[in-house]
Coordinates of C-alpha atoms and ligand atoms in Angstrom, one line a residue:
M1 CA -17.8 2.0 11.3
S2 CA -17.4 1.7 14.8
G3 CA -14.6 -0.7 14.0
L4 CA -12.9 2.0 12.6
I5 CA -13.1 4.1 15.8
T6 CA -12.3 1.2 17.9
R7 CA -9.3 0.0 16.2
R8 CA -8.0 3.7 15.8
A9 CA -8.4 4.1 19.5
L10 CA -6.6 0.9 19.9
V11 CA -3.8 1.9 17.9
T12 CA -3.5 5.4 19.0
G13 CA -3.8 3.7 22.8
A14 CA -1.1 1.3 22.3
A15 CA 1.4 4.1 20.5
L16 CA 0.9 5.8 23.8
G17 CA 0.9 3.0 26.1
A18 CA 4.3 2.1 24.7
G19 CA 5.4 5.4 25.8
A20 CA 7.6 8.1 23.9
L21 CA 6.9 9.3 20.9
L22 CA 8.1 6.4 18.8
S23 CA 9.9 7.5 15.4
G24 CA 9.3 4.8 12.8
C25 CA 7.1 1.8 12.1
D26 CA 10.0 -0.1 12.9
R27 CA 10.4 0.5 16.7
L28 CA 6.6 0.8 17.2
G29 CA 6.2 -2.7 15.1
R30 CA 9.1 -4.3 17.2
D31 CA 7.2 -3.6 20.7
Q32 CA 6.1 -6.4 22.5
R33 CA 2.5 -5.1 23.4
F34 CA 2.1 -3.4 20.0
Q35 CA 2.8 -6.8 18.3
S36 CA 0.3 -8.9 20.3
L37 CA -2.3 -6.2 20.3
L38 CA -2.2 -6.6 16.4
K39 CA -2.3 -10.0 16.4
T40 CA -5.3 -10.1 18.9
G41 CA -8.7 -10.4 16.5
E42 CA -7.1 -10.3 13.3
R43 CA -9.2 -13.1 11.7
G44 CA -12.0 -11.7 13.5
N45 CA -11.6 -8.4 11.9
Y46 CA -11.2 -10.0 8.3
A47 CA -13.9 -12.1 9.2
L48 CA -16.3 -9.7 10.2
Q49 CA -15.6 -7.0 7.9
R50 CA -16.3 -9.5 5.0
L51 CA -19.5 -10.4 6.7
L52 CA -20.7 -7.0 7.9
Q53 CA -19.1 -4.3 5.6
D54 CA -19.8 -3.6 1.9
R55 CA -16.2 -3.8 1.1
T56 CA -17.1 -1.8 -2.4
A57 CA -18.1 1.2 -0.1
L58 CA -15.7 4.1 -1.1
A59 CA -13.2 6.0 1.3
E60 CA -13.8 9.5 2.1
E61 CA -12.7 12.1 -0.5
F62 CA -11.6 15.5 0.8
R63 CA -11.5 19.2 -0.9
P64 CA -8.2 20.4 -2.1
D65 CA -8.3 22.9 0.6
Q66 CA -8.0 20.0 3.4
R67 CA -4.7 18.8 1.8
S68 CA -1.8 18.5 4.4
P69 CA 1.0 21.5 3.5
V70 CA 3.4 18.7 3.3
F71 CA 2.6 15.0 2.6
R72 CA 4.8 13.1 5.4
M73 CA 7.5 10.7 3.9
N74 CA 7.6 7.8 5.9
G75 CA 9.8 4.1 6.2
V76 CA 12.2 4.2 3.2
R77 CA 12.4 7.2 1.4
M78 CA 15.0 6.4 -0.8
P79 CA 15.9 2.9 -1.9
G80 CA 19.4 2.0 -1.2
G81 CA 21.3 0.1 -4.1
E82 CA 22.4 1.3 -7.5
D83 CA 19.4 0.0 -9.5
Y84 CA 17.2 2.7 -8.0
A85 CA 19.8 5.4 -8.3
R86 CA 20.2 4.8 -12.0
H87 CA 16.4 4.6 -12.6
L88 CA 16.1 8.0 -10.8
A89 CA 18.9 9.9 -12.8
A90 CA 17.0 8.5 -15.9
D91 CA 13.6 9.9 -14.8
F92 CA 12.3 6.1 -14.8
A93 CA 12.5 5.8 -18.4
D94 CA 13.5 2.4 -18.5
W95 CA 11.3 1.3 -15.3
R96 CA 9.0 -1.7 -16.4
V97 CA 6.1 -3.0 -14.0
P98 CA 5.4 -6.4 -15.2
V99 CA 2.1 -7.8 -14.2
V100 CA 2.5 -11.6 -13.8
G101 CA 1.4 -14.8 -12.3
A102 CA -2.1 -16.5 -12.6
V103 CA -3.1 -14.2 -15.8
A104 CA -3.8 -15.2 -19.3
H105 CA -1.6 -12.2 -20.7
P106 CA 1.4 -11.2 -18.6
Q107 CA 2.8 -8.0 -19.7
A108 CA 4.7 -5.3 -18.6
Y109 CA 4.3 -1.6 -18.6
S110 CA 6.5 1.3 -18.9
M111 CA 6.1 4.8 -16.8
A112 CA 4.9 6.5 -20.2
Q113 CA 2.4 3.7 -20.8
L114 CA 1.1 3.8 -17.5
R115 CA 1.0 7.5 -17.3
A116 CA -1.0 7.6 -20.6
M117 CA -4.0 5.3 -19.5
P118 CA -6.9 6.4 -17.9
A119 CA -6.3 8.0 -14.5
R120 CA -8.2 8.7 -11.5
T121 CA -7.4 11.5 -9.0
Q122 CA -8.5 11.3 -5.5
I123 CA -7.8 13.1 -2.6
T124 CA -7.6 10.8 0.7
R125 CA -6.0 10.5 4.0
H126 CA -3.6 8.6 4.6
D127 CA -3.1 6.6 8.5
C128 CA 0.1 5.6 9.6
V129 CA 0.0 3.3 12.7
E130 CA 2.5 5.5 14.2
G131 CA -0.3 7.6 15.0
W132 CA 0.1 10.4 12.0
S133 CA -2.2 11.1 9.2
A134 CA -1.9 12.9 5.9
I135 CA -4.6 14.3 3.1
G136 CA -2.9 14.4 -0.4
K137 CA -4.3 14.3 -3.8
W138 CA -3.4 11.1 -6.2
T139 CA -3.5 10.5 -9.3
G140 CA -2.9 7.3 -11.1
V141 CA -4.1 4.3 -13.1
P142 CA -6.8 1.8 -11.3
L143 CA -5.2 -1.3 -10.5
K144 CA -8.4 -3.0 -12.0
L145 CA -7.7 -1.8 -15.7
L146 CA -4.4 -3.6 -15.2
L147 CA -5.9 -6.7 -14.1
D148 CA -8.7 -6.8 -16.6
R149 CA -6.2 -6.7 -19.6
A150 CA -3.9 -9.5 -17.7
G151 CA -7.0 -11.7 -17.4
V152 CA -6.8 -12.7 -14.0
S153 CA -7.4 -16.9 -13.7
A154 CA -10.0 -18.1 -12.0
Q155 CA -7.8 -19.3 -9.2
A156 CA -6.3 -16.0 -8.5
R157 CA -7.2 -14.3 -5.0
F158 CA -4.5 -11.9 -4.1
I159 CA -2.1 -9.2 -5.6
V160 CA 1.1 -9.0 -4.5
L161 CA 3.3 -5.5 -5.1
H162 CA 6.9 -6.3 -5.1
C163 CA 8.9 -3.4 -4.3
A164 CA 12.3 -1.9 -5.5
D165 CA 13.8 -1.3 -1.8
P166 CA 15.7 -3.8 -0.4
Q167 CA 15.0 -3.9 3.8
S168 CA 17.4 -4.7 6.6
N169 CA 16.4 -8.2 6.6
G170 CA 17.6 -8.8 2.8
T171 CA 14.1 -9.1 1.5
M172 CA 12.4 -6.0 -0.6
Y173 CA 9.5 -4.7 0.8
Y174 CA 6.4 -6.3 -0.6
E175 CA 2.7 -6.2 0.2
S176 CA -0.6 -8.0 -0.8
I177 CA -3.8 -7.2 -1.3
D178 CA -7.1 -9.4 -1.9
L179 CA -9.0 -9.3 -5.2
I180 CA -11.7 -7.3 -3.9
D181 CA -9.7 -4.4 -2.7
A182 CA -7.6 -4.9 -5.8
V183 CA -10.9 -3.8 -8.1
H184 CA -12.0 -1.4 -5.9
P185 CA -12.6 1.8 -7.7
Q186 CA -10.2 4.0 -5.4
T187 CA -7.2 1.3 -5.7
I188 CA -4.6 3.0 -7.8
L189 CA -1.2 2.8 -9.0
A190 CA -0.4 6.2 -8.2
W191 CA 2.4 8.3 -10.4
A192 CA 1.6 11.8 -9.0
L193 CA 1.1 13.5 -5.7
N194 CA -0.4 16.9 -5.5
D195 CA -0.4 17.2 -9.1
A196 CA 3.6 16.4 -9.4
L197 CA 5.2 13.6 -10.4
L198 CA 5.9 11.3 -7.4
Q199 CA 9.2 12.2 -5.8
P200 CA 11.3 9.2 -4.0
G201 CA 10.3 9.8 -0.8
N202 CA 6.7 9.3 -1.6
G203 CA 7.5 6.2 -3.7
A204 CA 8.8 7.0 -7.2
P205 CA 7.6 6.2 -10.0
L206 CA 5.0 4.2 -8.7
R207 CA 3.1 3.2 -5.4
L208 CA 0.0 1.7 -4.5
R209 CA -3.3 3.7 -3.0
V210 CA -5.8 1.2 -1.4
E211 CA -7.4 3.7 0.4
R212 CA -9.4 1.7 3.1
Q213 CA -6.4 0.2 4.5
L214 CA -3.5 1.5 6.5
G215 CA -0.3 2.9 5.7
Y216 CA 1.6 -0.1 5.5
K217 CA -0.4 -1.3 2.8
Q218 CA 0.6 1.5 0.6
A219 CA 3.5 0.0 -1.1
K220 CA 6.0 2.6 -2.6
Y221 CA 8.3 1.9 -5.3
V222 CA 6.5 -0.8 -7.2
Q223 CA 8.3 -2.7 -9.4
R224 CA 6.3 -5.9 -10.1
I225 CA 2.6 -6.8 -9.6
E226 CA 2.3 -10.8 -9.0
V227 CA -1.3 -12.4 -9.0
V228 CA -1.4 -15.5 -7.0
P229 CA -3.9 -18.0 -5.5
I230 CA -2.3 -17.9 -2.0
L231 CA 0.2 -15.9 0.0
A232 CA 2.0 -19.1 1.3
G233 CA 5.3 -19.3 -0.6
I234 CA 5.7 -15.4 -0.7
Y235 CA 8.3 -14.8 1.6
G236 CA 7.1 -15.9 5.2
G237 CA 3.7 -16.3 4.1
H238 CA 2.0 -13.6 5.6
G239 CA 1.5 -11.3 2.8
G240 CA 3.8 -8.3 3.8
Y241 CA 7.2 -7.1 5.0
W242 CA 5.7 -5.9 8.1
E243 CA 3.4 -8.9 8.4
D244 CA 6.4 -11.3 8.2
T245 CA 8.7 -9.4 10.2
A246 CA 6.8 -7.9 13.2
G247 CA 3.2 -9.4 13.3
Y248 CA 1.2 -6.6 11.6
E249 CA -2.1 -7.6 10.8
W250 CA -2.4 -8.3 6.7
Y251 CA -6.1 -7.0 6.9
A252 CA -5.4 -3.5 7.9
G253 CA -9.0 -2.2 6.2
F254 CA -11.3 0.4 8.2
Ligands
MTE301 N1 8.2 0.0 -0.7 C1 7.9 0.8 0.4 N2 6.4 1.0 1.0 C2 5.9 1.4 2.0 C3 7.0 1.6 3.1 C4 8.3 1.2 2.7 O1 9.2 1.3 4.0 N3 9.1 0.9 1.6 N4 6.6 1.9 4.1 C5 5.2 2.1 4.7 C6 4.6 2.6 5.7 S1 4.9 1.9 7.0 C7 4.1 4.1 5.2 S2 3.3 5.0 6.4 C8 3.6 4.7 3.8 C9 4.4 6.0 3.8 O2 4.1 6.7 2.8 P1 4.7 8.2 2.5 O3 6.3 7.8 2.6 O4 4.4 8.4 1.1 O5 4.0 9.0 3.8 O6 4.3 3.7 3.0 C10 4.3 2.1 3.1 N5 4.9 1.9 2.2
MO302 MO1 3.1 3.5 8.3

């Protein structure tokens, strides 16, 4: 709990210390002081959280009237390239989400299938390292359900979310979480925000909600789900686009 306050205070302090209201994770992420701040204690943080905190504890949930009037859009708001435009025009009728890797039964889901599966709805607060938060109501299928169906192998440790938005360095956005967060009851692949199907700005047609982690872990435009024993070999090996390119800590949990 005090870790939460301390780290939030640190993050906010870093944003202020860097001067100006930085617009975008990008600029903040490339700030030298911010980078070294993130690196400080990453290992310590993950190890400590694992040791001291019950990582199955639930994130706070809110009342409908506590929702933000508008849930801000951040980072990529419209993936570039023809593929996404085509899927969007077709209401994502042909969007497929394969669950592959260290699993006994690889499979691929259509959006219709995912929306027909048992869903969880939760009103939670999203915290971005830029220093803004928003409360929104998310509906989606628990990731655990997909993993149970796929049958994760004994070696599986991480889940990699491959996204559909190309980044400036040529890779696509990607993120990863460990199996503990993956099977957490509030970890869902959301297809609706505030009772409406997701819009492109917030990650249509499918985005991760891993509620005890910071904003950049909440992968939008989820295109493929890969189960792996180790993160080495996934792009730069640090488990995420921001982790690889700007030194963000991989474990961004509270
Ligand atoms: N695919 C993808 N996922 C992403 C991003 C992105 O640029 N691309 N930005 C991240 C960041 S930094 C934040 S704060 C949230 C923003 O989600 P929102 O646009 O729904 O507010 O998405 C995260 N997931
Ligand atoms: Mo963010």
